Coordinates of N, CA and C in Angstrom, one line a residue:
M1 N 0.9 -1.2 0.0 CA 0.0 0.0 0.0 C 0.9 1.2 0.0
E2 N 0.6 2.2 -0.8 CA 1.3 3.4 -1.0 C 0.5 4.6 -0.4
I3 N 1.2 5.4 0.4 CA 0.6 6.6 0.9 C 1.2 7.8 0.2
Q4 N 0.3 8.6 -0.4 CA 0.7 9.8 -1.1 C 0.2 11.0 -0.4
Q5 N 1.0 12.1 -0.5 CA 0.5 13.4 0.2 C 0.4 14.4 -0.9
I6 N -0.7 15.1 -0.9 CA -1.0 16.3 -1.7 C -1.1 17.5 -0.8
N7 N -0.4 18.5 -1.0 CA -0.3 19.6 -0.1 C -0.3 21.0 -0.8
D8 N -1.1 21.9 -0.3 CA -0.9 23.3 -0.9 C -0.9 24.3 0.3
T9 N -1.0 25.5 0.1 CA -0.8 26.5 1.2 C -1.9 26.5 2.2
R10 N -3.1 26.0 1.9 CA -4.2 26.1 2.9 C -4.6 24.7 3.4
R11 N -4.5 23.7 2.5 CA -5.0 22.4 2.9 C -4.3 21.3 2.1
G12 N -4.6 20.1 2.5 CA -4.0 19.0 1.8 C -4.7 17.7 2.2
Y13 N -4.1 16.6 1.7 CA -4.6 15.3 2.2 C -3.5 14.2 2.0
F14 N -3.7 13.1 2.7 CA -2.9 11.9 2.5 C -3.9 10.9 1.9
E15 N -3.4 10.1 0.9 CA -4.2 9.2 0.2 C -3.5 7.8 0.2
A16 N -4.3 6.8 0.6 CA -3.7 5.4 0.5 C -4.2 4.8 -0.7
V17 N -3.3 4.2 -1.5 CA -3.6 3.6 -2.8 C -3.0 2.2 -2.8
E18 N -3.9 1.3 -3.2 CA -3.4 -0.1 -3.4 C -3.9 -0.7 -4.7
D19 N -3.0 -1.2 -5.5 CA -3.4 -1.7 -6.8 C -4.2 -0.7 -7.6
G20 N -3.8 0.5 -7.6 CA -4.5 1.6 -8.4 C -5.8 2.0 -7.8
Q21 N -6.3 1.5 -6.7 CA -7.5 1.8 -6.1 C -7.3 2.7 -4.8
E22 N -8.2 3.7 -4.7 CA -8.1 4.5 -3.4 C -8.6 3.7 -2.3
A23 N -7.7 3.4 -1.3 CA -8.1 2.7 -0.1 C -8.7 3.6 1.0
G24 N -8.2 4.8 1.0 CA -8.6 5.8 2.0 C -8.0 7.2 1.8
K25 N -8.6 8.1 2.5 CA -8.1 9.5 2.4 C -8.3 10.2 3.7
M26 N -7.3 11.0 4.1 CA -7.4 11.8 5.3 C -7.1 13.3 4.9
T27 N -8.0 14.2 5.2 CA -7.8 15.6 4.8 C -7.4 16.4 6.0
Y28 N -6.6 17.5 5.7 CA -6.2 18.4 6.7 C -6.2 19.8 6.2
T29 N -6.3 20.7 7.2 CA -6.2 22.2 6.9 C -5.1 22.8 7.7
W30 N -4.4 23.7 7.1 CA -3.3 24.4 7.8 C -3.9 25.4 8.8
A31 N -3.3 25.4 10.0 CA -3.6 26.4 11.0 C -2.4 27.2 11.3
G32 N -2.0 28.0 10.4 CA -0.7 28.7 10.5 C 0.4 28.0 9.8
D33 N 1.7 28.3 10.1 CA 2.8 27.7 9.4 C 3.4 26.5 10.1
T34 N 3.0 26.3 11.4 CA 3.6 25.2 12.2 C 2.7 24.1 12.7
K35 N 1.4 24.2 12.3 CA 0.5 23.2 12.7 C -0.7 23.0 11.7
F36 N -1.2 21.8 11.7 CA -2.3 21.5 10.8 C -3.4 20.7 11.5
I37 N -4.6 20.8 11.0 CA -5.8 20.2 11.6 C -6.2 19.0 10.8
I38 N -6.2 17.8 11.4 CA -6.8 16.6 10.7 C -8.3 16.7 10.8
D39 N -9.0 16.9 9.7 CA -10.4 17.2 9.8 C -11.3 16.0 9.4
H40 N -10.8 15.1 8.6 CA -11.6 14.0 8.1 C -10.8 12.8 7.7
T41 N -11.2 11.6 8.1 CA -10.6 10.4 7.6 C -11.7 9.5 7.0
E42 N -11.4 9.0 5.9 CA -12.4 8.1 5.2 C -11.7 6.9 4.6
V43 N -12.3 5.7 4.8 CA -11.7 4.5 4.3 C -12.7 3.8 3.3
N44 N -12.3 3.4 2.2 CA -13.1 2.7 1.2 C -13.6 1.4 1.9
P45 N -14.9 1.2 1.9 CA -15.4 0.0 2.5 C -14.7 -1.3 2.1
D46 N -14.2 -1.4 0.9 CA -13.5 -2.6 0.5 C -12.2 -2.9 1.3
F47 N -11.8 -1.8 2.0 CA -10.5 -1.9 2.7 C -10.7 -1.9 4.2
N48 N -12.0 -2.0 4.7 CA -12.2 -2.0 6.1 C -11.5 -3.1 6.8
G49 N -11.0 -2.8 8.0 CA -10.3 -3.8 8.8 C -8.8 -4.0 8.4
K50 N -8.3 -3.3 7.5 CA -6.9 -3.5 7.0 C -6.0 -2.4 7.6
G51 N -6.4 -1.6 8.5 CA -5.6 -0.6 9.1 C -5.2 0.6 8.3
V52 N -6.1 0.9 7.3 CA -5.8 2.0 6.4 C -5.8 3.3 7.1
G53 N -6.9 3.5 7.9 CA -7.0 4.8 8.6 C -5.8 5.0 9.5
K54 N -5.4 4.0 10.2 CA -4.2 4.2 11.1 C -3.0 4.5 10.3
K55 N -2.8 3.9 9.2 CA -1.6 4.1 8.3 C -1.6 5.6 7.8
L56 N -2.8 6.1 7.6 CA -2.9 7.5 7.1 C -2.5 8.5 8.3
V57 N -3.0 8.2 9.5 CA -2.6 9.0 10.7 C -1.1 8.9 10.9
M58 N -0.5 7.7 10.8 CA 0.9 7.5 11.0 C 1.7 8.3 10.0
A59 N 1.2 8.4 8.7 CA 1.9 9.1 7.7 C 1.9 10.6 8.1
A60 N 0.8 11.1 8.6 CA 0.7 12.5 9.0 C 1.7 12.7 10.2
V61 N 1.8 11.8 11.1 CA 2.7 11.9 12.3 C 4.1 12.0 11.7
E62 N 4.5 11.1 10.8 CA 5.8 11.1 10.2 C 6.1 12.5 9.5
Y63 N 5.2 13.0 8.8 CA 5.3 14.3 8.1 C 5.5 15.4 9.1
A64 N 4.7 15.4 10.2 CA 4.8 16.4 11.3 C 6.2 16.3 11.9
R65 N 6.7 15.1 12.2 CA 8.0 15.0 12.9 C 9.1 15.5 11.9
T66 N 9.1 15.1 10.7 CA 10.1 15.4 9.7 C 10.2 17.0 9.5
N67 N 9.0 17.6 9.6 CA 9.0 19.1 9.3 C 8.7 19.9 10.6
N68 N 8.9 19.3 11.7 CA 8.8 20.0 13.0 C 7.4 20.8 13.1
L69 N 6.4 20.0 12.9 CA 5.0 20.6 12.9 C 4.2 19.9 14.0
K70 N 3.1 20.5 14.3 CA 2.2 20.0 15.3 C 0.8 19.6 14.7
I71 N 0.1 18.7 15.2 CA -1.2 18.2 14.7 C -2.3 18.5 15.7
I72 N -3.4 19.0 15.2 CA -4.7 19.1 16.0 C -5.7 18.1 15.4
P73 N -5.9 17.0 16.0 CA -6.8 16.0 15.5 C -8.3 16.2 15.8
L74 N -8.9 17.0 15.0 CA -10.4 17.2 15.2 C -11.2 16.1 14.7
C75 N -10.7 15.3 13.7 CA -11.4 14.2 13.2 C -11.5 13.1 14.4
P76 N -12.7 12.6 14.7 CA -12.8 11.7 15.8 C -12.0 10.4 15.6
F77 N -11.8 9.9 14.4 CA -11.0 8.7 14.2 C -9.5 9.0 14.5
A78 N -9.0 10.1 13.9 CA -7.6 10.5 14.2 C -7.4 10.7 15.7
K79 N -8.3 11.4 16.4 CA -8.2 11.6 17.8 C -8.2 10.3 18.5
S80 N -8.9 9.3 18.1 CA -8.9 8.0 18.8 C -7.6 7.3 18.7
I81 N -6.9 7.5 17.5 CA -5.6 6.9 17.4 C -4.6 7.6 18.3
F82 N -4.7 8.9 18.4 CA -3.8 9.6 19.3 C -4.1 9.2 20.8
D83 N -5.3 9.0 21.1 CA -5.7 8.5 22.5 C -5.1 7.2 22.8
K84 N -5.0 6.3 21.8 CA -4.6 4.9 22.0 C -3.1 4.7 21.9
V85 N -2.4 5.5 21.0 CA -1.0 5.3 20.8 C -0.2 6.4 21.4
E86 N 0.3 6.2 22.6 CA 1.1 7.2 23.4 C 2.3 7.7 22.7
E87 N 3.0 6.9 21.9 CA 4.3 7.2 21.3 C 4.2 8.3 20.2
I88 N 3.0 8.6 19.8 CA 2.8 9.7 18.7 C 2.4 11.0 19.3
R89 N 2.2 11.1 20.6 CA 1.6 12.3 21.1 C 2.6 13.5 21.1
D90 N 3.9 13.2 20.8 CA 4.9 14.3 20.7 C 4.5 15.3 19.7
V91 N 3.7 14.9 18.7 CA 3.3 15.9 17.6 C 2.0 16.6 17.9
L92 N 1.3 16.3 19.0 CA 0.1 16.9 19.3 C 0.3 18.4 19.7
F93 N -0.6 19.2 19.2 CA -0.5 20.6 19.6 C -1.3 20.8 20.9
S94 N -0.6 21.4 21.9 CA -1.3 21.6 23.2 C -1.4 23.0 23.6

């Protein structure tokens, strides 16, 4: 499964693609230059139970760490991942 990121000055998204098919997408909006808001995560029903949503969140965490950014997880799914996985909370905006 490949995770791609599309980003512009105001918003962007991470997209999971497998065998040419979109498995899931997680959208975000920039909140200044140093943080972004994860606002929606959606998984194609054909890929339910395969960890696609978590992979998208982890890609956002990796992006935040690499670029010294913080994340505000307003999406309930993304927030649930941050609640469950303590090791990624270093990128949470507080």
